[in-house]
Tab-separated table of C-alpha atoms in Angstrom:
chain	number	residue	atom	x	y	z
A	1	MET	CA	-10.949	-91.093	51.008
A	2	ILE	CA	-9.132	-88.089	52.767
A	3	ARG	CA	-5.995	-88.874	51.179
A	4	LYS	CA	-7.498	-89.526	47.151
A	5	LEU	CA	-9.508	-85.954	47.577
A	6	PHE	CA	-5.872	-84.746	48.235
A	7	TYR	CA	-4.313	-86.475	45.666
A	8	ARG	CA	-6.972	-84.940	42.778
A	9	LEU	CA	-6.974	-81.978	43.718
A	10	SER	CA	-3.014	-81.647	43.118
A	11	LEU	CA	-3.080	-83.654	40.946
A	12	CYS	CA	-5.185	-80.967	39.135
A	13	LEU	CA	-3.248	-78.397	40.256
A	14	VAL	CA	-0.226	-79.312	38.893
A	15	CYS	CA	-2.444	-80.556	35.623
A	16	CYS	CA	-3.228	-76.312	34.754
A	17	GLY	CA	-0.060	-74.436	35.528
A	18	PHE	CA	2.274	-77.118	33.674
A	19	ALA	CA	-1.020	-75.654	30.966
A	20	THR	CA	-0.233	-72.281	31.521
A	21	ALA	CA	2.863	-72.110	31.222
A	22	THR	CA	2.887	-74.156	27.625
A	23	SER	CA	0.202	-70.769	26.417
A	24	SER	CA	3.053	-68.353	27.829
A	25	CYS	CA	5.826	-69.881	26.154
A	26	GLY	CA	3.986	-70.712	22.788
A	27	GLY	CA	5.761	-69.134	19.039
A	28	ASP	CA	5.136	-65.637	17.390
A	29	ASP	CA	1.760	-67.291	16.029
A	30	ASN	CA	0.371	-66.685	18.795
A	31	ASN	CA	2.109	-63.749	20.042
A	32	PRO	CA	0.084	-59.574	18.775
A	33	ASP	CA	1.630	-57.094	16.587
A	34	LEU	CA	3.071	-54.867	18.721
A	35	THR	CA	1.896	-51.765	16.519
A	36	GLU	CA	-1.837	-53.458	17.433
A	37	THR	CA	-1.100	-52.363	21.453
A	38	ILE	CA	-1.568	-48.837	20.539
A	39	THR	CA	-4.976	-48.481	19.321
A	40	ILE	CA	-6.232	-44.905	17.615
A	41	LEU	CA	-10.037	-44.080	19.379
A	42	SER	CA	-9.933	-40.605	17.257
A	43	SER	CA	-7.444	-38.708	15.171
A	44	ASP	CA	-7.125	-34.552	14.157
A	45	LEU	CA	-4.248	-33.985	12.078
A	46	ILE	CA	-5.396	-32.454	8.875
A	47	PHE	CA	-4.466	-28.704	8.917
A	48	GLU	CA	-5.668	-26.217	7.201
A	49	PRO	CA	-2.535	-23.178	6.920
A	50	LEU	CA	-4.429	-21.760	10.108
A	51	GLY	CA	-1.888	-22.542	12.285
A	52	ARG	CA	-4.189	-24.458	15.402
A	53	THR	CA	-3.889	-27.795	17.976
A	54	GLY	CA	-4.812	-30.606	17.003
A	55	SER	CA	-5.505	-34.066	18.637
A	56	VAL	CA	-5.101	-37.861	18.690
A	57	GLU	CA	-7.038	-39.648	20.766
A	58	VAL	CA	-5.334	-43.350	21.689
A	59	GLN	CA	-5.788	-46.667	24.123
A	60	ALA	CA	-3.054	-48.600	25.157
A	61	PHE	CA	-0.681	-50.264	28.179
A	62	GLY	CA	1.505	-48.289	30.024
A	63	THR	CA	2.419	-44.820	29.719
A	64	ILE	CA	2.571	-42.941	26.566
A	65	THR	CA	4.935	-40.970	24.825
A	66	ALA	CA	5.435	-38.784	21.692
A	67	GLU	CA	7.826	-37.565	19.465
A	68	LEU	CA	7.616	-34.789	16.213
A	69	GLU	CA	10.983	-34.246	14.530
A	70	SER	CA	9.798	-30.712	12.889
A	71	ASP	CA	10.644	-27.549	13.148
A	72	TRP	CA	6.964	-26.259	12.835
A	73	CYS	CA	4.641	-27.858	14.586
A	74	THR	CA	5.009	-29.921	18.814
A	75	ALA	CA	3.147	-32.365	20.351
A	76	THR	CA	2.263	-32.547	23.940
A	77	VAL	CA	0.671	-36.185	25.995
A	78	ASN	CA	-2.314	-35.294	28.450
A	79	GLY	CA	-2.992	-38.936	29.417
A	80	ASN	CA	-4.130	-40.938	26.698
A	81	VAL	CA	-4.204	-37.724	24.696
A	82	ILE	CA	-1.824	-36.017	22.278
A	83	ASN	CA	-1.524	-32.871	21.670
A	84	VAL	CA	-0.053	-31.416	18.538
A	85	THR	CA	-0.174	-27.799	17.344
A	86	VAL	CA	1.105	-26.276	14.018
A	87	GLU	CA	1.682	-22.991	13.267
A	88	ASP	CA	0.763	-21.677	10.297
A	89	ASN	CA	2.049	-22.124	6.937
A	90	ASN	CA	3.294	-19.306	5.163
A	91	THR	CA	4.167	-20.710	2.430
A	92	PHE	CA	2.239	-21.722	-1.232
A	93	GLU	CA	3.386	-25.458	-0.306
A	94	GLY	CA	1.587	-28.596	1.872
A	95	ARG	CA	4.213	-29.938	4.706
A	96	THR	CA	3.807	-33.335	6.636
A	97	ALA	CA	5.792	-34.061	9.834
A	98	LEU	CA	5.839	-37.888	11.515
A	99	LEU	CA	4.018	-38.907	14.790
A	100	ILE	CA	5.859	-41.374	16.016
A	101	ILE	CA	3.838	-42.627	19.790
A	102	HIS	CA	5.015	-44.719	21.956
A	103	ALA	CA	3.770	-47.934	25.157
A	104	ASP	CA	5.462	-50.036	26.587
A	105	GLY	CA	6.800	-51.009	24.072
A	106	ALA	CA	4.866	-50.020	21.256
A	107	GLN	CA	4.718	-47.725	18.425
A	108	ARG	CA	2.128	-46.395	16.597
A	109	LYS	CA	3.120	-43.658	13.205
A	110	LEU	CA	0.751	-41.461	12.012
A	111	PRO	CA	1.383	-38.143	9.619
A	112	VAL	CA	1.047	-34.457	10.131
A	113	GLN	CA	-0.121	-33.512	7.502
A	114	GLN	CA	-0.822	-28.820	6.671
A	115	ARG	CA	-2.569	-27.464	3.149
A	116	GLY	CA	-0.249	-24.678	2.292
A	117	MET	CA	-1.909	-21.169	1.796
A	118	ALA	CA	-4.224	-20.175	-0.837
A	119	LEU	CA	-3.928	-16.094	-1.669
A	120	GLY	CA	-5.586	-14.800	-4.500
A	121	SER	CA	-4.135	-11.275	-5.659
A	122	LEU	CA	-6.614	-8.245	-5.913
A	123	PRO	CA	-8.310	-8.074	-9.708
A	124	VAL	CA	-6.838	-4.589	-9.582
A	125	SER	CA	-3.616	-3.298	-8.523
A	126	SER	CA	-5.103	0.408	-9.051
A	127	HIS	CA	-8.320	2.409	-8.138
A	128	HIS	CA	-10.221	5.648	-9.911
A	129	SER	CA	-12.739	7.007	-7.322
A	130	PRO	CA	-14.586	9.732	-8.306
A	131	LYS	CA	-14.665	13.722	-6.387
A	132	ALA	CA	-18.302	12.574	-4.223
A	133	GLY	CA	-16.131	9.596	-3.189
A	134	GLU	CA	-18.003	5.744	-2.619
A	135	ARG	CA	-17.693	2.532	-1.316
A	136	PHE	CA	-16.567	-0.603	-3.232
A	137	SER	CA	-15.517	-4.074	-2.897
A	138	LEU	CA	-12.831	-5.965	-3.754
A	139	TYR	CA	-12.804	-10.118	-4.234
A	140	ILE	CA	-9.510	-11.338	-1.923
A	141	ARG	CA	-9.083	-15.597	-1.731
A	142	HIS	CA	-7.432	-15.574	1.259
A	143	ASP	CA	-6.471	-17.980	4.222
A	144	LEU	CA	-4.330	-16.233	6.519
A	145	PRO	CA	-5.220	-12.756	8.047
A	146	ILE	CA	-4.842	-10.338	6.399
A	147	HIS	CA	-3.112	-7.332	7.926
A	148	LEU	CA	-3.889	-3.678	6.391
A	149	ASN	CA	-1.563	-0.065	6.496
A	150	ILE	CA	-4.047	3.044	5.811
A	151	ASP	CA	-1.816	6.327	6.343
A	152	ASP	CA	-4.108	8.147	4.254
A	153	ASP	CA	-7.329	9.429	6.859
A	154	TRP	CA	-10.071	9.999	3.285
A	155	ILE	CA	-9.570	6.687	2.830
A	156	HIS	CA	-10.842	3.708	5.556
A	157	ALA	CA	-10.396	-0.611	4.312
A	158	GLU	CA	-11.449	-3.826	6.399
A	159	VAL	CA	-11.715	-7.316	5.703
A	160	VAL	CA	-14.706	-9.467	5.147
A	161	GLY	CA	-14.553	-13.124	4.404
A	162	ASP	CA	-13.029	-12.766	1.085
A	163	SER	CA	-13.921	-9.079	0.804
A	164	MET	CA	-11.927	-5.902	1.220
A	165	ILE	CA	-14.393	-3.231	1.643
A	166	ILE	CA	-12.953	-0.036	1.028
A	167	ASN	CA	-14.891	3.847	1.831
A	168	VAL	CA	-13.412	6.834	0.134
A	169	ASP	CA	-14.181	10.216	1.217
A	170	ARG	CA	-16.071	13.604	-0.548
A	171	ALA	CA	-12.569	15.129	-2.001
A	172	PRO	CA	-13.337	18.525	-1.101
A	173	ASN	CA	-11.713	20.191	-3.796
A	174	ASN	CA	-11.221	19.253	-7.708
A	175	ALA	CA	-7.330	18.541	-6.951
A	176	ILE	CA	-5.531	15.179	-7.852
A	177	ARG	CA	-5.630	13.304	-4.541
A	178	ARG	CA	-3.621	9.809	-3.957
A	179	GLY	CA	-4.013	7.266	-1.695
A	180	LEU	CA	-2.259	3.995	-1.094
A	181	ILE	CA	-3.825	0.837	1.291
A	182	GLU	CA	-0.663	-1.613	2.112
A	183	PHE	CA	-1.548	-5.532	3.359
A	184	GLU	CA	0.319	-8.043	5.017
A	185	CYS	CA	-0.497	-11.605	4.849
A	186	GLY	CA	1.661	-14.166	5.908
A	187	GLY	CA	3.768	-12.540	4.810
A	188	PHE	CA	3.245	-11.997	1.047
A	189	GLU	CA	3.331	-7.870	0.707
A	190	SER	CA	0.859	-6.159	-1.707
A	191	GLN	CA	-0.448	-2.358	-2.596
A	192	LEU	CA	-3.662	-0.608	-3.434
A	193	ASP	CA	-3.247	2.054	-5.170
A	194	ILE	CA	-6.178	4.944	-5.035
A	195	THR	CA	-6.307	8.075	-6.812
A	196	GLN	CA	-9.124	9.844	-6.488
A	197	TYR	CA	-10.554	12.919	-8.905
A	198	ASP	CA	-13.156	13.530	-11.550
A	199	MET	CA	-12.470	12.487	-15.549
A	200	GLN	CA	-13.555	16.435	-16.749
A	201	TYR	CA	-10.617	17.571	-14.106
A	202	VAL	CA	-8.161	15.598	-17.198
A	203	LEU	CA	-9.396	15.497	-20.028
A	204	GLY	CA	-9.148	18.166	-21.912
A	205	ASN	CA	-6.717	21.570	-23.164
A	206	TYR	CA	-2.989	20.894	-21.930
A	207	TYR	CA	0.546	22.508	-23.070
A	208	PHE	CA	3.158	20.146	-24.249
A	209	ALA	CA	6.283	22.035	-23.052
A	210	GLY	CA	10.106	21.594	-22.892
A	211	THR	CA	13.123	22.572	-23.339
A	212	GLY	CA	13.494	22.959	-27.829
A	213	GLN	CA	16.970	23.525	-29.825
A	214	GLY	CA	19.495	25.860	-28.802
A	215	GLY	CA	17.143	25.931	-25.401
A	216	VAL	CA	13.950	27.875	-25.974
A	217	ALA	CA	11.705	27.075	-24.424
A	218	GLN	CA	8.946	25.573	-26.582
A	219	ALA	CA	5.691	24.742	-25.496
A	220	PHE	CA	2.408	23.797	-28.680
A	221	ARG	CA	-0.791	22.906	-27.233
A	222	PHE	CA	-3.359	19.555	-27.792
A	223	ARG	CA	-6.195	18.193	-26.351
A	224	LEU	CA	-6.288	14.644	-24.126
A	225	LYS	CA	-10.128	12.880	-25.418
A	226	LYS	CA	-11.904	9.767	-24.288
A	227	VAL	CA	-13.225	7.888	-27.676
A	228	GLY	CA	-14.948	4.792	-26.478
A	229	ASN	CA	-12.374	2.580	-24.178
A	230	ASP	CA	-9.834	4.830	-26.439
A	231	TYR	CA	-7.763	7.542	-26.081
A	232	PHE	CA	-5.415	10.393	-27.774
A	233	MET	CA	-3.761	13.897	-27.357
A	234	ASN	CA	-4.910	15.239	-30.269
A	235	PHE	CA	-2.816	18.470	-31.821
A	236	LEU	CA	-4.225	21.793	-31.963
A	237	ASN	CA	-1.614	24.348	-33.135
A	238	SER	CA	0.304	23.327	-35.584
A	239	ASP	CA	0.209	24.018	-38.903
A	240	ASN	CA	1.269	20.601	-40.034
A	241	TRP	CA	-0.118	17.819	-38.248
A	242	GLU	CA	-3.621	19.668	-36.972
A	243	ASN	CA	-6.228	17.574	-35.809
A	244	ASN	CA	-3.855	14.182	-36.239
A	245	ASP	CA	-4.385	11.655	-33.102
A	246	LEU	CA	-1.701	10.754	-31.361
A	247	PRO	CA	-3.083	6.964	-29.538
A	248	VAL	CA	-2.007	6.996	-25.604
A	249	GLU	CA	-2.948	4.736	-23.078
A	250	PHE	CA	-4.279	5.828	-19.660
A	251	ASN	CA	-4.203	3.900	-16.585
A	252	GLU	CA	-7.512	5.799	-14.958
A	253	GLY	CA	-6.635	3.744	-12.117
A	254	LEU	CA	-3.040	5.497	-11.178
A	255	CYS	CA	-4.043	8.280	-13.624
A	256	GLU	CA	-1.302	7.927	-15.957
A	257	LEU	CA	-0.076	8.468	-19.567
A	258	THR	CA	2.220	6.387	-21.478
A	259	PHE	CA	3.370	7.386	-24.652
A	260	HIS	CA	4.579	4.927	-27.193
A	261	SER	CA	7.673	5.691	-29.283
A	262	ALA	CA	7.641	4.902	-33.078
A	263	THR	CA	3.966	6.193	-32.580
A	264	VAL	CA	2.945	7.584	-36.933
A	265	LEU	CA	0.177	10.422	-35.929
A	266	TYR	CA	0.161	11.366	-39.959
A	267	GLU	CA	0.418	8.663	-42.549
A	268	GLU	CA	-0.983	9.674	-45.614
A	269	GLY	CA	1.051	7.711	-49.124
A	270	ALA	CA	5.404	8.132	-48.349
A	271	ASN	CA	4.248	11.451	-45.902
A	272	ARG	CA	3.184	10.974	-42.328
A	273	ASP	CA	4.656	12.089	-38.821
A	274	ILE	CA	6.264	9.917	-36.254
A	275	PHE	CA	6.638	10.739	-33.180
A	276	TYR	CA	10.586	9.458	-31.513
A	277	PHE	CA	12.142	9.254	-27.961
A	278	PHE	CA	15.267	11.136	-27.505
A	279	GLN	CA	18.095	9.304	-25.073
A	280	SER	CA	20.627	10.646	-23.511
A	281	ASP	CA	23.081	10.967	-24.973
A	282	GLY	CA	21.170	12.157	-27.637
A	283	ALA	CA	20.353	8.819	-29.620
A	284	VAL	CA	17.030	8.504	-30.801
A	285	VAL	CA	14.688	5.894	-29.879
A	286	THR	CA	12.683	4.350	-33.048
A	287	SER	CA	11.686	1.082	-30.872
A	288	PRO	CA	8.001	1.085	-29.997
A	289	THR	CA	8.815	-0.760	-26.945
A	290	ALA	CA	10.182	1.914	-25.560
A	291	THR	CA	7.523	4.277	-23.608
A	292	MET	CA	7.730	7.407	-21.509
A	293	LYS	CA	5.249	7.493	-18.463
A	294	ALA	CA	3.758	10.940	-17.055
A	295	ARG	CA	2.122	11.062	-13.799
A	296	ILE	CA	-0.525	13.374	-13.387
A	297	TYR	CA	-1.212	14.858	-10.248
A	298	TYR	CA	-2.635	18.668	-8.357
A	299	ASN	CA	0.692	20.998	-8.800
A	300	PRO	CA	0.066	23.640	-5.914
A	301	PHE	CA	3.161	25.889	-7.586
A	302	VAL	CA	1.331	25.815	-11.247
A	303	GLY	CA	-2.661	25.735	-9.463
A	304	THR	CA	-3.430	22.946	-11.691
A	305	HIS	CA	-2.149	19.490	-12.730
A	306	TYR	CA	0.960	19.226	-14.394
A	307	ALA	CA	2.785	15.342	-14.887
A	308	ALA	CA	6.810	15.626	-16.146
A	309	LEU	CA	7.707	13.096	-18.269
A	310	GLU	CA	9.640	10.215	-17.774
A	311	ASP	CA	11.203	7.056	-18.631
A	312	GLY	CA	9.045	3.870	-18.202
A	313	GLY	CA	11.927	1.785	-17.527
A	314	THR	CA	10.858	0.103	-20.925
A	315	TRP	CA	13.742	0.122	-22.156
A	316	ILE	CA	17.690	-1.269	-21.775
A	317	GLY	CA	19.745	1.483	-23.128
A	318	SER	CA	20.782	4.918	-21.944
A	319	PRO	CA	17.847	6.200	-20.276
A	320	LEU	CA	14.801	9.223	-22.442
A	321	ILE	CA	14.908	12.561	-21.507
A	322	GLY	CA	12.742	13.845	-24.838
A	323	PHE	CA	11.067	13.545	-27.291
A	324	VAL	CA	11.246	14.224	-31.276
A	325	ILE	CA	8.601	14.353	-34.013
A	326	TYR	CA	9.788	13.936	-37.128
A	327	MET	CA	7.887	14.856	-40.649
A	328	THR	CA	8.582	13.164	-43.650
A	329	ARG	CA	7.471	14.705	-46.555
A	330	SER	CA	8.627	13.923	-50.260
A	331	ILE	CA	10.566	11.584	-48.372
A	332	VAL	CA	12.658	14.774	-46.628
A	333	THR	CA	12.428	14.043	-43.521
A	334	THR	CA	12.620	17.333	-40.895
A	335	PRO	CA	11.787	18.073	-36.711
A	336	VAL	CA	8.886	19.777	-35.657
A	337	VAL	CA	8.543	19.301	-32.452
A	338	GLN	CA	11.606	18.803	-30.144
A	339	LEU	CA	11.950	18.356	-26.352
A	340	VAL	CA	14.673	18.527	-23.798
A	341	ASP	CA	12.470	17.005	-20.901
A	342	PRO	CA	9.308	18.293	-21.603
A	343	TYR	CA	6.310	18.228	-19.359
A	344	ILE	CA	2.239	18.887	-19.443
A	345	MET	CA	0.016	20.818	-17.929
A	346	TRP	CA	-2.902	21.141	-17.766
A	347	ILE	CA	-5.318	23.982	-19.082
A	348	GLY	CA	-8.656	24.076	-18.824
A	349	ASP	CA	-11.396	21.677	-20.079
A	350	ASP	CA	-12.879	20.613	-23.085
A	351	ASP	CA	-15.405	23.395	-22.719
A	352	ASN	CA	-13.298	25.879	-22.945
């Protein structure tokens, strides 16, 4: 009886061992995919432009390792968590790297994605602030921190959210003063020019002077005036073109006048006056694409607001150094004003 029981038990053990051996040696259909032995429990691998650390939590057998072939992100393993640290993306282009996770002969590949930065320019590059001072804000879209640099102690600025908030102190006198806010974001640099003055000390009467023919100083008076949104030079003391307006551009943020060549002052039938520029080689520029600029500032040596006319940088020929107004009467053309190295000088407001 005992022998029969032992025989039956031995037979059972042999059969069980055979069945186990048969199962372990089965075909590929019974083997799981190696990639399926690494299970992703959570993943945080999509990044904004600002650098930070994200992580991937996995479930796997054996020791977990990870690799990243990239110069802008790194990976470290802490147990079953892979931490991925990305640097700031200082470009406008998005970028992708590949994270490869290994464990017990298996691997998983996951993309690491970072969006390109967005940086919106300020709505203006220059700003006119009144003498009384002011507080104002400008919208600037940005992802990365903005770093400000201000050398002038009468200008104060900070970035709050997507706004640059600026405070300008009250000016101590009527002189024009200029300041600069420089800012940097993600390696990109820009600036905001701030000019502080009251318009009543810019609009008004000026001398327009320079070196005339034969090296003799010459000057005439004009009034800078504003009509609607347009600016004009109104000549005051010329027999030929008195009370004729010369259209000019005025940048209030820079307190700067721009003169265009070939601008007509007066026209009546065949008679007309036209404003031109001189080049340094003596030739006259008759193209309206040629400009000269005059940025007005307070000159302590003359005790008033002053601006030299300078080449506006829009002409490809030799530098512009002067201007001439030609008068045409009965087909005869005569220069009525011809100045080299011209400048303007403020002599009073509109009430004078």
